[in-house]
């Protein structure tokens, strides 16, 4: 039987025609469609600085305008309402003759020195303690830092209870329970103790804050330097004095700057605890300008005090920053 003739291609596999690549267009694969909208897509024709305008507008309204207006009002007799007239530098002359304001300058400086020295000293000791390899160091860091996140007004009311002259569960009560009743004091009512009592509550609140900054500096000290100093026979104090302390210069700069600025403009704790009293024993520049504005209605004079305070803080901060930066270079 004769079979049917086979064609040349009947036994060969069929070749698959090559696929054409999808056309690429503005709509993506598949070509030609409209671009899909995305919230992250920006128009290249829009200048980038346009996105900063809303934030700058808020900053100008909230910060810049009140600051400039305050400088202007410092040379007026504005009472807070109604019209006013320019009085030149009379407000500043009044400030120089104001005994209460001058006493507040001395109180502010004493309070600032006490806070800066003691707060940073305690903060450094706490940082060295919780930096050691102890099991509870995480818990101790939280406990020591916790007061820094509490409202200053709440801290003031808490310490008013601690300083309660009637005793009870406060400081006087503890002294009585320990048989030290002779040391009981009217901590906030005694003119010779009120300022230092306020300083104690500020130091208690922010020593943990200084601790955290020093702790960050300690964690940046290379362990190899301590190991090399130990091999050379250096003791614990020598390692701290010649290795750790020079490398803590940036952390010290930050802590001193923050505590100095905070001490010079301290208001919340003083006003809530003593209202500047008894008399003017704990009056600061911040409480003076507040009372002149909102108690006596002398907004022009109060803004003059505020301007002097701002310039004083800026001058002290710049001098301190220049010295501390130079110390960082030579440390």
XYZ file of C-alpha atoms in Angstrom:
331
model
C 0.000 0.000 0.000
C 1.364 3.264 -1.021
C 1.292 5.965 1.672
C 0.462 9.570 0.961
C 3.453 11.693 0.192
C 4.707 13.728 3.166
C 5.369 17.358 2.806
C 8.653 18.823 3.823
C 7.204 20.494 6.811
C 4.697 17.961 8.028
C 7.051 16.379 10.571
C 8.826 19.506 11.762
C 7.600 21.465 14.824
C 5.881 24.704 14.163
C 7.835 27.828 14.985
C 6.165 30.164 17.423
C 6.020 33.721 16.077
C 8.013 36.156 18.238
C 6.036 38.365 20.585
C 6.393 42.038 20.195
C 7.441 43.972 23.300
C 4.640 46.041 24.827
C 4.795 49.596 23.837
C 5.801 51.953 26.612
C 3.846 55.112 26.934
C 2.841 57.617 29.574
C 0.279 55.129 30.895
C 2.877 52.452 31.694
C 3.176 48.964 30.119
C 0.641 48.438 27.468
C 1.348 51.845 26.019
C -0.482 54.893 25.092
C -2.812 55.411 28.092
C -3.087 58.399 30.436
C -0.665 58.630 33.366
C -2.072 57.209 36.608
C -2.405 59.861 39.349
C -0.255 59.402 42.437
C -0.194 61.538 45.594
C 3.601 61.289 45.564
C 3.955 62.647 42.047
C 4.908 66.324 41.911
C 4.650 68.714 39.068
C 8.197 69.542 37.933
C 7.020 73.015 37.002
C 6.255 73.831 40.688
C 9.310 75.310 42.510
C 10.258 73.317 45.663
C 10.312 76.383 47.921
C 6.549 76.806 47.492
C 6.027 74.003 50.035
C 7.849 76.003 52.713
C 5.527 79.005 52.403
C 2.745 77.705 54.732
C 5.195 76.961 57.533
C 6.914 80.317 57.072
C 3.558 82.093 57.179
C 2.630 80.429 60.479
C 6.077 81.200 61.894
C 5.782 84.840 60.856
C 2.353 85.226 62.458
C 3.151 83.331 65.675
C 6.795 84.331 66.272
C 8.139 87.120 64.085
C 5.246 89.568 64.303
C 4.855 89.337 68.122
C 8.622 89.731 68.519
C 8.795 92.856 66.378
C 5.653 94.262 67.993
C 7.156 93.652 71.431
C 10.240 95.669 70.526
C 8.015 98.522 69.389
C 5.792 98.399 72.494
C 8.879 98.542 74.739
C 9.155 102.225 73.790
C 5.497 103.052 74.494
C 3.181 103.512 77.451
C 0.669 100.929 76.205
C -1.646 99.572 78.893
C -2.811 96.559 76.932
C -5.922 98.178 75.481
C -6.639 101.356 73.582
C -4.188 103.793 72.134
C -0.650 104.476 73.248
C 2.087 107.020 72.786
C 5.819 106.653 72.366
C 7.858 107.488 75.465
C 11.334 106.763 74.142
C 13.636 105.123 76.665
C 11.583 106.116 79.720
C 10.638 102.483 80.375
C 14.305 101.513 80.536
C 15.060 104.410 82.888
C 12.225 103.209 85.109
C 13.714 99.717 85.045
C 17.047 101.010 86.316
C 15.260 102.776 89.197
C 12.945 99.852 90.020
C 14.253 98.235 93.205
C 12.090 95.157 92.765
C 13.338 94.605 89.220
C 16.969 95.010 90.277
C 16.510 92.532 93.113
C 14.978 90.119 90.639
C 18.132 90.328 88.516
C 20.223 89.186 91.486
C 17.758 86.407 92.292
C 17.768 85.266 88.676
C 21.567 85.075 88.592
C 21.773 83.193 91.909
C 19.090 80.754 90.811
C 20.795 80.201 87.472
C 24.210 79.525 89.016
C 22.732 77.062 91.517
C 20.769 75.226 88.838
C 23.637 75.070 86.341
C 26.256 73.818 88.810
C 24.213 71.389 90.894
C 21.960 70.077 88.132
C 24.843 69.231 85.821
C 26.931 67.805 88.657
C 24.128 65.462 89.694
C 23.349 64.666 86.066
C 26.955 63.649 85.436
C 27.028 61.405 88.522
C 23.758 59.766 87.513
C 25.050 59.215 83.971
C 28.212 57.572 85.266
C 26.122 55.367 87.538
C 23.627 54.133 84.948
C 26.373 53.759 82.330
C 27.945 51.034 84.438
C 27.202 47.420 83.581
C 24.444 46.788 86.121
C 21.252 44.824 85.518
C 18.854 47.582 86.595
C 20.393 50.382 84.579
C 17.480 50.514 82.119
C 14.933 50.898 84.916
C 17.092 53.482 86.687
C 17.368 55.572 83.531
C 13.583 55.695 83.235
C 13.134 56.589 86.913
C 15.709 59.397 86.854
C 14.439 60.858 83.573
C 10.717 60.647 84.424
C 10.459 64.019 86.272
C 11.701 65.864 83.181
C 8.506 65.003 81.261
C 6.173 66.196 84.036
C 4.594 69.634 83.759
C 6.605 72.270 85.674
C 3.415 73.552 87.301
C 2.566 70.048 88.513
C 6.081 69.701 89.915
C 5.677 73.007 91.747
C 2.426 71.916 93.381
C 3.969 68.559 94.300
C 6.892 70.284 96.008
C 4.572 72.720 97.768
C 3.148 69.641 99.462
C 6.667 68.390 100.248
C 7.562 71.780 101.712
C 4.362 71.974 103.785
C 5.422 73.650 107.066
C 2.769 71.773 109.019
C 4.659 68.508 108.675
C 2.513 65.513 107.826
C 4.038 63.417 105.068
C 6.221 66.240 103.758
C 9.844 67.068 104.402
C 9.179 68.404 107.878
C 7.275 65.234 108.728
C 10.219 63.088 107.623
C 12.615 65.191 109.687
C 10.356 64.812 112.711
C 10.129 61.041 112.245
C 13.936 60.850 112.132
C 14.255 62.809 115.364
C 15.508 65.921 113.543
C 12.580 68.144 114.405
C 14.954 71.026 115.098
C 15.677 71.214 111.353
C 12.076 71.895 110.407
C 11.673 75.061 108.362
C 9.054 77.086 106.556
C 10.803 76.276 103.317
C 8.769 78.521 101.016
C 7.789 81.131 103.597
C 11.260 81.985 104.880
C 12.854 84.738 102.725
C 16.292 83.222 103.227
C 15.189 79.762 102.026
C 12.507 80.371 99.410
C 14.865 80.893 96.461
C 16.957 77.830 97.289
C 13.832 75.733 97.806
C 12.724 76.646 94.292
C 16.195 75.792 92.987
C 15.949 72.356 94.625
C 12.708 71.511 92.832
C 14.117 72.658 89.475
C 17.265 70.576 89.984
C 15.173 67.540 90.976
C 13.099 67.860 87.813
C 15.859 68.374 85.250
C 18.852 66.454 86.640
C 17.621 63.404 84.724
C 17.501 65.471 81.537
C 21.163 66.379 81.962
C 21.862 62.726 82.743
C 20.520 61.621 79.354
C 22.747 64.070 77.477
C 25.837 63.044 79.442
C 24.897 59.400 78.922
C 24.841 59.930 75.169
C 28.327 61.412 75.434
C 29.588 58.491 77.536
C 28.316 55.989 74.998
C 30.375 57.753 72.344
C 33.659 57.242 74.225
C 35.557 54.323 72.572
C 36.134 51.395 74.930
C 39.567 50.874 73.398
C 40.804 54.106 74.990
C 39.827 52.898 78.463
C 41.449 49.539 77.814
C 44.664 51.194 76.673
C 44.685 53.478 79.726
C 44.101 50.490 82.031
C 47.013 48.632 80.445
C 49.180 51.699 81.041
C 48.279 51.537 84.733
C 45.707 54.350 84.926
C 43.191 54.129 87.768
C 39.482 54.873 87.632
C 39.917 58.581 88.410
C 42.774 58.983 85.932
C 40.742 57.293 83.196
C 37.867 59.670 83.860
C 40.098 62.747 84.111
C 42.245 62.172 81.028
C 40.024 60.002 78.788
C 36.325 60.409 79.561
C 36.117 64.045 80.640
C 37.781 65.596 77.526
C 35.515 63.556 75.245
C 32.438 64.761 77.142
C 33.064 68.352 76.047
C 30.230 68.450 73.445
C 27.731 66.999 75.939
C 28.885 69.482 78.573
C 28.400 72.356 76.128
C 24.818 71.322 75.405
C 23.968 70.824 79.075
C 25.457 74.114 80.217
C 23.739 76.045 77.449
C 20.318 74.518 78.091
C 20.482 74.852 81.872
C 21.754 78.446 81.674
C 19.023 79.577 79.297
C 16.389 77.717 81.318
C 17.579 79.246 84.582
C 17.653 82.808 83.267
C 14.066 82.643 82.001
C 12.657 80.444 84.769
C 9.026 81.288 85.481
C 6.620 78.359 85.939
C 8.036 76.829 89.099
C 8.653 80.197 90.755
C 5.213 81.598 90.042
C 3.338 78.413 90.982
C 5.326 77.773 94.178
C 5.979 81.211 95.679
C 4.550 83.848 93.295
C 7.881 85.612 93.754
C 7.522 85.793 97.532
C 7.738 86.096 100.362
C 8.096 89.760 99.488
C 10.603 89.784 96.642
C 12.785 86.966 97.998
C 12.234 84.669 94.993
C 11.243 87.250 92.376
C 12.822 86.706 88.973
C 12.825 88.829 85.838
C 10.199 86.558 84.301
C 7.792 86.980 87.216
C 8.379 90.743 87.254
C 7.479 91.176 83.592
C 4.429 88.928 84.012
C 3.103 90.929 86.964
C 3.793 94.268 85.315
C 1.753 93.182 82.301
C -1.132 91.152 83.719
C -1.415 92.488 87.279
C -0.544 96.173 86.927
C -1.494 96.614 83.268
C 1.844 98.170 82.259
C 2.345 96.313 78.992
C 4.808 98.847 77.632
C 7.027 98.592 80.695
C 6.705 94.800 80.820
C 7.820 94.454 77.203
C 10.821 96.637 78.035
C 11.705 94.191 80.823
C 11.170 91.298 78.411
C 13.457 92.924 75.849
C 16.195 93.414 78.440
C 15.800 89.786 79.525
C 15.997 88.519 75.935
C 19.140 90.561 75.208
C 20.700 89.435 78.487
C 20.009 85.764 77.742
C 21.382 86.139 74.214
C 24.563 87.867 75.423
C 25.261 85.311 78.157
C 24.542 82.420 75.788
C 26.838 83.734 73.055
C 29.733 84.317 75.452
C 29.236 80.915 77.024
C 28.963 79.182 73.658
C 32.155 80.799 72.392
C 34.078 79.721 75.479
C 32.705 76.164 75.449
C 33.383 75.715 71.749
C 36.972 76.801 72.292
C 37.216 74.299 75.140
C 35.986 71.509 72.848
C 38.833 72.240 70.435
C 41.532 72.213 73.132
C 40.061 69.293 75.128
